[in-house]
Amino acid sequence: MKLKICGMKYQENIEQVAALQPDYLGFIFYEKSARHFDTVIPELSKSIKKTGVFVDADLEFVIKKINTHNLQAVQLHGNESPEYCEALRHAELDSASHKKDKNLKQFQIDEKLEIIKVFSIKNEFNFDVLKPYENVVDYFLFDTKGKLPGGNGYTFDWNVLNNYPSTKPFFLSGGIGIEQTLDIKKFKKSKASKYCYAIDVNSKFEIEPGLKNIELLKEFKNKLSNNKMNYNVNEKGYYGEFGGAFIPEMLYPNVEELRQNYLKIMAEPDFKKEFDQLLKDYVGRPSPLYFAKRLSEKYNTKIYLKREDLNHTGAHKINNTIGQILMAKRLGKTRIIAETGAGQHGVATATVCALMGLECIVYMGEIDIARQAPNVARMKMLGATVVPALSGSRTLKDATNEAIRDWINNPVNTHYIIGSAIGPHPYPDMVTRFQSVISEEIKWQLKEQEGRENPDYVVACIGGGSNAAGTYYHYLHEEDVNIIAVEAAGLGIDSGESAATSVLGKEGIIHGCKTLLMQTKDGQITEPYSISAGLDYPGVGPMHAHLSKTGRAQFMSITDSDAMAAGLELSKLEGIIPAIETSHALAIFEHKKFKPNDVVVVSLSGRGDKDLNTYIDYFKL
Amino acid sequence: MNRIQTKLKEDKKLLSIYFTAGYPSINDTVSIIQNLEKNGVNMIEIGLPFSDPLADGPTIQASSTQALKNGMTTEVLFNQLKDIRKTVSIPLIIMGYFNPMLQYGVEAFCKKCQEIGIDGLIIPDLPVDVYHEEYQAIFEKYGLINVFLITPQTSVERINFIDSISNGFIYMVSSASTTGAQSGFGDEQTNYFERIDKMNLNNPQIIGFGISNNETFRQATQYAKGAIIGSAFVKHVSNKGVNNISDFVKSILN
Ligand SMILES: Cc1ncc(COP(=O)(O)O)c(C=O)c1O
């Protein structure tokens, strides 16, 4: 939300306030006000909009002030009529920033005078009075109704705005002080704030009328921006309290080498070029964003499928392995190791190793080798060595342990390509960045199809969380986009046979990172269960632990049987056989109702070829 | 002075033995400790088993899995050890992964260690930096010495940093590997032992990983204050049971 600081008066004070970089500074041109402005505005940063505040002034007077002070916005505080606003909008302005230049169209648009019309609210408000102004002003501003035209020093009941009928952005004003920080935070989460564009402050931040308290403003601004949660990794490798690098000293040099280089390498034009080129020509990106018409009809909402299943090798996993193999080459590594559960990541790794001519060793739990035989054969054809993990429960968790042990034993020439947004920092962030191409594409594809970049919902299944991280990435800080994370409930949350980490997990350490994980009360990691080998992981990437803890994402758990049914349904309705992992994400439509106009984008993370045997057994096909 | 520090002052090479608590059977813990001391071992690392021991090779992995199956937990171990100081006086160190300690509560864990008479901790997956920033004060409050690992790949700056925050000994991992017996040390290892020896660090070094017999013990202690044997001992008790510990210790010390 933007910040407007109003009622500026004194030169030096104006400069100090401007240094805090508010979005608007207000100057009151009203003689009866204690904050009446009658001097010269000092040179201000271009990003600050100088706003003139008027109360039933003559149009000529307003225009003169706009021209003299080079105002970018006008705030009308009296009983100005719609006609008045209209006249102002079409007035010939001759100040430098409003000179009409027919050749500079962009310039004109950017520099258009903004008109803000004020309405005062007591405990109720008849919103009908806004209607005639809809087409002649840029913003509304809601102030507290009191004796004075503004500056009464107390707030109105913001719940009144629950009934705001318009879509025009508005300024929230009236007696806002530092003590409202929490209320503002709450307000921001409420429906009433949907069109709130800016917060307007004045008298509560003054030493005397017109003289602003810089320290207090600074504190307010910090508090407001601190309230803005960061969902990306911080410089120490944490997402909130989750993440970090809890690794034995033996791994420190490898992980540190990667940490120091990954952002630098990813930013190299050379690297970007090669990465983009391979994604395009080898993987087949961009993957389509497909409007699933029949599925949408069935659930009476607008469902789009992001077709990662159409990537080479059949899932999103290859976005990451392409990125990491290029990284490994630039780090001078000659030997690649990986872990795999379903075999999708193993195949994607074996594929890029074949492409680059590097040695490839894939660790896979003995049990998974048995249940994912076609992928084992693929890896072998691609020239990889598949090593069975015989320890522990002989599934994904143990394959990961074995890969880490291999890395400990081969610290110099080997790069470990982790297959999900898990592991010690910088892995979760690096994998997320490689997968972020998914949401990067959704943005422009949705713009083309729906006329807007932001859907109402993004949905993805979560094993470790790499397809989800990529699908959410560019939407993490877009407040109007709801995030849904789908975990595998296995036979049911309370069955003892589940992989729903956000429900069953507790903070702990797995594979080098602090996150939510399923464990005994004694801290031993427990074995998850899901029909889908790719969701069968006792932890979840640290980004998702943070999204769960902060409530930014809604977590849902889907049972084996619901997932299988959803997989069959998509096959029949759209002619797309999804991976069983993906079927979990598709199953939410049976459990959550969306509005007819909601745009819901689901990450179709992979295709079902690898799961045919499971589908055949399950449905007795 | 902490028992570890006192022991390090003694003018001799030290033999330290690791075993997995709860293995071969759940109630072997105390008798293994007593037997080791009786047979002349100078220091003991009690392994608190973990489901996912990343830094361990197959022998210790298998013993950990079995110990957990036998019912070993943090609580059980603390109960078994509650009277240990009535009969045992050599330094005792608990070696384990961080997650079980985190779940027990780091401070509660440290407090319990102090009550029992544990002298130090080795936690391979608690990085030096995190220890330094978050936990050092707690460890010190309860008089516990935390022991850090270095490897052939650890940089000189990092070794110096580790040396500066250590107050017992430095655990020198013999080679880039997980735990487990190797077939003797080559030039690469002895060069590394010599290089570290020449750094004249404040804390003495004890070498571990890959020490399995008299020969490797002697090689290691030529350059360091002592050596730690883990997998070879675990194998021994797995084959010969807990009543033949003297044979094993004799074979190392000759
Ligand atoms: C098709 C598909 N989707 C999803 C997943 C889960 O992994 P992640 O959570 O990292 O996207 C897998 C893992 O194997 C997969 O193959």
Short mmCIF file of C-alpha atoms in Angstrom, two decimals, chain A residues 163-358:
data_model
loop_
_atom_site.label_atom_id
_atom_site.label_comp_id
_atom_site.label_asym_id
_atom_site.label_seq_id
_atom_site.Cartn_x
_atom_site.Cartn_y
_atom_site.Cartn_z
CA ASN A 163 -19.96 -2.40 1.55
CA TYR A 164 -17.75 -0.44 -0.83
CA PRO A 165 -19.50 -1.04 -4.14
CA SER A 166 -16.87 0.36 -6.49
CA THR A 167 -13.63 -0.93 -7.96
CA LYS A 168 -11.98 2.46 -7.89
CA PRO A 169 -8.86 2.50 -5.70
CA PHE A 170 -9.13 4.65 -2.60
CA PHE A 171 -7.06 6.35 0.08
CA LEU A 172 -7.80 5.50 3.71
CA SER A 173 -7.53 8.59 5.87
CA GLY A 174 -8.71 10.20 9.08
CA GLY A 175 -6.83 10.21 12.37
CA ILE A 176 -4.44 7.37 11.52
CA GLY A 177 -1.53 7.20 13.95
CA ILE A 178 1.20 4.80 15.02
CA GLU A 179 -1.27 3.06 17.34
CA GLN A 180 -3.28 1.95 14.31
CA THR A 181 -0.44 -0.20 12.93
CA LEU A 182 -2.08 -3.43 14.02
CA ASP A 183 -5.51 -2.34 12.87
CA ILE A 184 -4.05 -1.51 9.48
CA LYS A 185 -2.51 -4.95 9.32
CA LYS A 186 -5.85 -6.53 10.11
CA PHE A 187 -7.61 -4.22 7.69
CA LYS A 188 -5.21 -5.23 4.93
CA LYS A 189 -6.30 -8.82 5.38
CA SER A 190 -9.98 -7.97 5.28
CA LYS A 191 -12.26 -7.82 2.30
CA ALA A 192 -12.81 -4.12 2.85
CA SER A 193 -9.23 -3.37 1.86
CA LYS A 194 -9.47 -4.94 -1.57
CA TYR A 195 -9.39 -1.58 -3.32
CA CYS A 196 -7.45 0.33 -0.70
CA TYR A 197 -4.61 1.97 -2.56
CA ALA A 198 -2.95 4.15 0.03
CA ILE A 199 -2.86 5.21 3.65
CA ASP A 200 -3.05 8.94 4.32
CA VAL A 201 -1.60 10.36 7.54
CA ASN A 202 -1.36 13.85 8.98
CA SER A 203 -2.08 15.20 12.46
CA LYS A 204 -1.10 12.11 14.44
CA PHE A 205 2.51 12.55 13.33
CA GLU A 206 3.00 16.17 14.30
CA ILE A 207 4.94 18.11 16.86
CA GLU A 208 2.71 21.10 16.06
CA PRO A 209 0.34 21.69 13.14
CA GLY A 210 2.34 21.40 9.93
CA LEU A 211 5.55 20.24 11.62
CA LYS A 212 5.97 16.48 11.22
CA ASN A 213 7.67 14.18 13.69
CA ILE A 214 10.32 12.45 11.58
CA GLU A 215 11.19 9.71 14.06
CA LEU A 216 7.58 8.73 14.50
CA LEU A 217 6.99 8.65 10.75
CA LYS A 218 10.08 6.53 10.33
CA GLU A 219 8.83 4.07 12.92
CA PHE A 220 5.40 3.91 11.32
CA LYS A 221 6.86 3.29 7.90
CA ASN A 222 9.14 0.55 9.20
CA LYS A 223 6.34 -1.10 11.06
CA LEU A 224 4.18 -1.11 8.00
CA SER A 225 6.89 -2.54 5.80
CA ASN A 226 8.00 -5.04 8.46
CA ASN A 227 4.50 -6.30 8.40
CA LYS A 228 5.11 -7.18 4.83
CA MET A 229 6.20 -10.81 5.08
CA ASN A 230 9.10 -12.01 2.99
CA TYR A 231 8.44 -15.42 1.49
CA ASN A 232 11.79 -15.69 -0.26
CA VAL A 233 14.98 -16.93 1.28
CA ASN A 234 16.96 -14.38 3.32
CA GLU A 235 20.70 -13.81 3.11
CA LYS A 236 21.35 -16.42 5.79
CA GLY A 237 19.46 -19.12 3.94
CA TYR A 238 16.25 -19.06 5.95
CA TYR A 239 12.57 -18.76 5.09
CA GLY A 240 11.32 -17.29 8.35
CA GLU A 241 12.52 -19.82 10.90
CA PHE A 242 12.99 -22.62 8.37
CA GLY A 243 15.94 -23.58 6.18
CA GLY A 244 19.63 -23.13 6.94
CA ALA A 245 22.38 -25.65 6.33
CA PHE A 246 22.62 -28.32 9.03
CA ILE A 247 25.34 -30.38 7.45
CA PRO A 248 28.33 -32.31 8.71
CA GLU A 249 31.65 -30.54 8.32
CA MET A 250 32.58 -33.01 5.57
CA LEU A 251 30.01 -31.36 3.30
CA TYR A 252 30.82 -27.80 4.22
CA PRO A 253 33.30 -27.06 1.40
CA ASN A 254 30.93 -28.39 -1.30
CA VAL A 255 27.87 -26.59 -0.04
CA GLU A 256 29.82 -23.41 0.62
CA GLU A 257 31.28 -23.46 -2.89
CA LEU A 258 27.78 -23.70 -4.28
CA ARG A 259 26.43 -21.03 -1.95
CA GLN A 260 29.09 -18.57 -2.96
CA ASN A 261 28.65 -19.16 -6.66
CA TYR A 262 25.09 -20.05 -7.52
CA LEU A 263 23.61 -16.57 -7.83
CA LYS A 264 26.68 -15.25 -9.59
CA ILE A 265 26.64 -18.06 -12.13
CA MET A 266 22.88 -17.84 -12.67
CA ALA A 267 23.24 -14.15 -13.44
CA GLU A 268 25.89 -14.66 -16.12
CA PRO A 269 24.44 -13.81 -19.55
CA ASP A 270 26.12 -16.89 -20.91
CA PHE A 271 24.47 -19.14 -18.41
CA LYS A 272 21.06 -17.58 -18.94
CA LYS A 273 21.38 -17.91 -22.66
CA GLU A 274 22.31 -21.58 -22.53
CA PHE A 275 19.62 -22.34 -19.95
CA ASP A 276 16.87 -20.59 -21.93
CA GLN A 277 17.97 -22.17 -25.15
CA LEU A 278 17.91 -25.68 -23.73
CA LEU A 279 14.55 -25.10 -22.08
CA LYS A 280 13.21 -24.02 -25.43
CA ASP A 281 14.80 -26.44 -27.87
CA TYR A 282 15.42 -29.47 -25.71
CA VAL A 283 12.68 -29.39 -23.08
CA GLY A 284 10.08 -27.84 -25.38
CA ARG A 285 9.19 -24.78 -23.33
CA PRO A 286 7.09 -22.74 -22.96
CA SER A 287 4.74 -25.45 -21.79
CA PRO A 288 1.13 -24.66 -22.72
CA LEU A 289 -1.33 -23.10 -20.30
CA TYR A 290 -4.44 -25.03 -21.26
CA PHE A 291 -7.98 -23.97 -20.42
CA ALA A 292 -9.64 -27.23 -19.35
CA LYS A 293 -13.12 -26.60 -20.64
CA ARG A 294 -14.91 -29.77 -19.64
CA LEU A 295 -13.27 -29.92 -16.23
CA SER A 296 -14.22 -26.27 -15.72
CA GLU A 297 -17.80 -26.99 -16.67
CA LYS A 298 -17.98 -29.86 -14.26
CA TYR A 299 -16.77 -27.78 -11.32
CA ASN A 300 -18.33 -24.52 -12.48
CA THR A 301 -15.16 -22.45 -12.32
CA LYS A 302 -12.30 -21.59 -14.70
CA ILE A 303 -9.55 -24.18 -14.52
CA TYR A 304 -6.28 -23.78 -16.36
CA LEU A 305 -3.67 -26.55 -16.48
CA LYS A 306 0.01 -25.66 -16.68
CA ARG A 307 1.23 -28.50 -18.85
CA GLU A 308 4.56 -29.51 -17.32
CA ASP A 309 3.64 -33.05 -18.35
CA LEU A 310 4.47 -32.06 -21.93
CA ASN A 311 8.09 -31.33 -21.08
CA HIS A 312 10.73 -33.72 -22.36
CA THR A 313 10.88 -36.67 -19.91
CA GLY A 314 7.33 -35.98 -18.80
CA ALA A 315 7.49 -33.75 -15.75
CA HIS A 316 8.70 -30.45 -14.33
CA LYS A 317 11.81 -32.13 -12.91
CA ILE A 318 13.88 -31.40 -16.01
CA ASN A 319 13.71 -27.62 -15.52
CA ASN A 320 15.84 -28.11 -12.44
CA THR A 321 18.23 -30.74 -13.82
CA ILE A 322 19.03 -28.59 -16.87
CA GLY A 323 19.85 -25.70 -14.56
CA GLN A 324 21.93 -27.77 -12.20
CA ILE A 325 23.92 -29.60 -14.87
CA LEU A 326 24.94 -26.23 -16.34
CA MET A 327 25.85 -25.13 -12.81
CA ALA A 328 27.90 -28.30 -12.24
CA LYS A 329 29.80 -27.77 -15.48
CA ARG A 330 30.66 -24.22 -14.55
CA LEU A 331 31.90 -25.44 -11.18
CA GLY A 332 34.18 -27.90 -12.99
CA LYS A 333 32.44 -31.05 -11.72
CA THR A 334 32.71 -34.27 -13.73
CA ARG A 335 30.58 -36.71 -11.77
CA ILE A 336 26.87 -36.31 -11.02
CA ILE A 337 24.87 -37.99 -8.29
CA ALA A 338 21.16 -37.81 -7.57
CA GLU A 339 18.44 -39.41 -5.47
CA THR A 340 15.10 -40.41 -6.83
CA GLY A 341 11.77 -41.66 -5.52
CA ALA A 342 9.37 -42.14 -8.39
CA GLY A 343 12.27 -42.16 -10.79
CA GLN A 344 11.20 -38.93 -12.51
CA HIS A 345 14.06 -36.93 -11.11
CA GLY A 346 16.44 -39.83 -11.74
CA VAL A 347 15.38 -39.95 -15.38
CA ALA A 348 15.65 -36.17 -15.71
CA THR A 349 19.16 -36.29 -14.23
CA ALA A 350 20.26 -39.24 -16.35
CA THR A 351 18.94 -37.36 -19.38
CA VAL A 352 20.94 -34.20 -18.82
CA CYS A 353 24.05 -36.24 -17.97
CA ALA A 354 23.70 -38.02 -21.31
CA LEU A 355 23.24 -34.63 -22.95
CA MET A 356 26.42 -33.28 -21.39
CA GLY A 357 28.43 -36.51 -21.39
CA LEU A 358 28.90 -36.68 -17.61
#
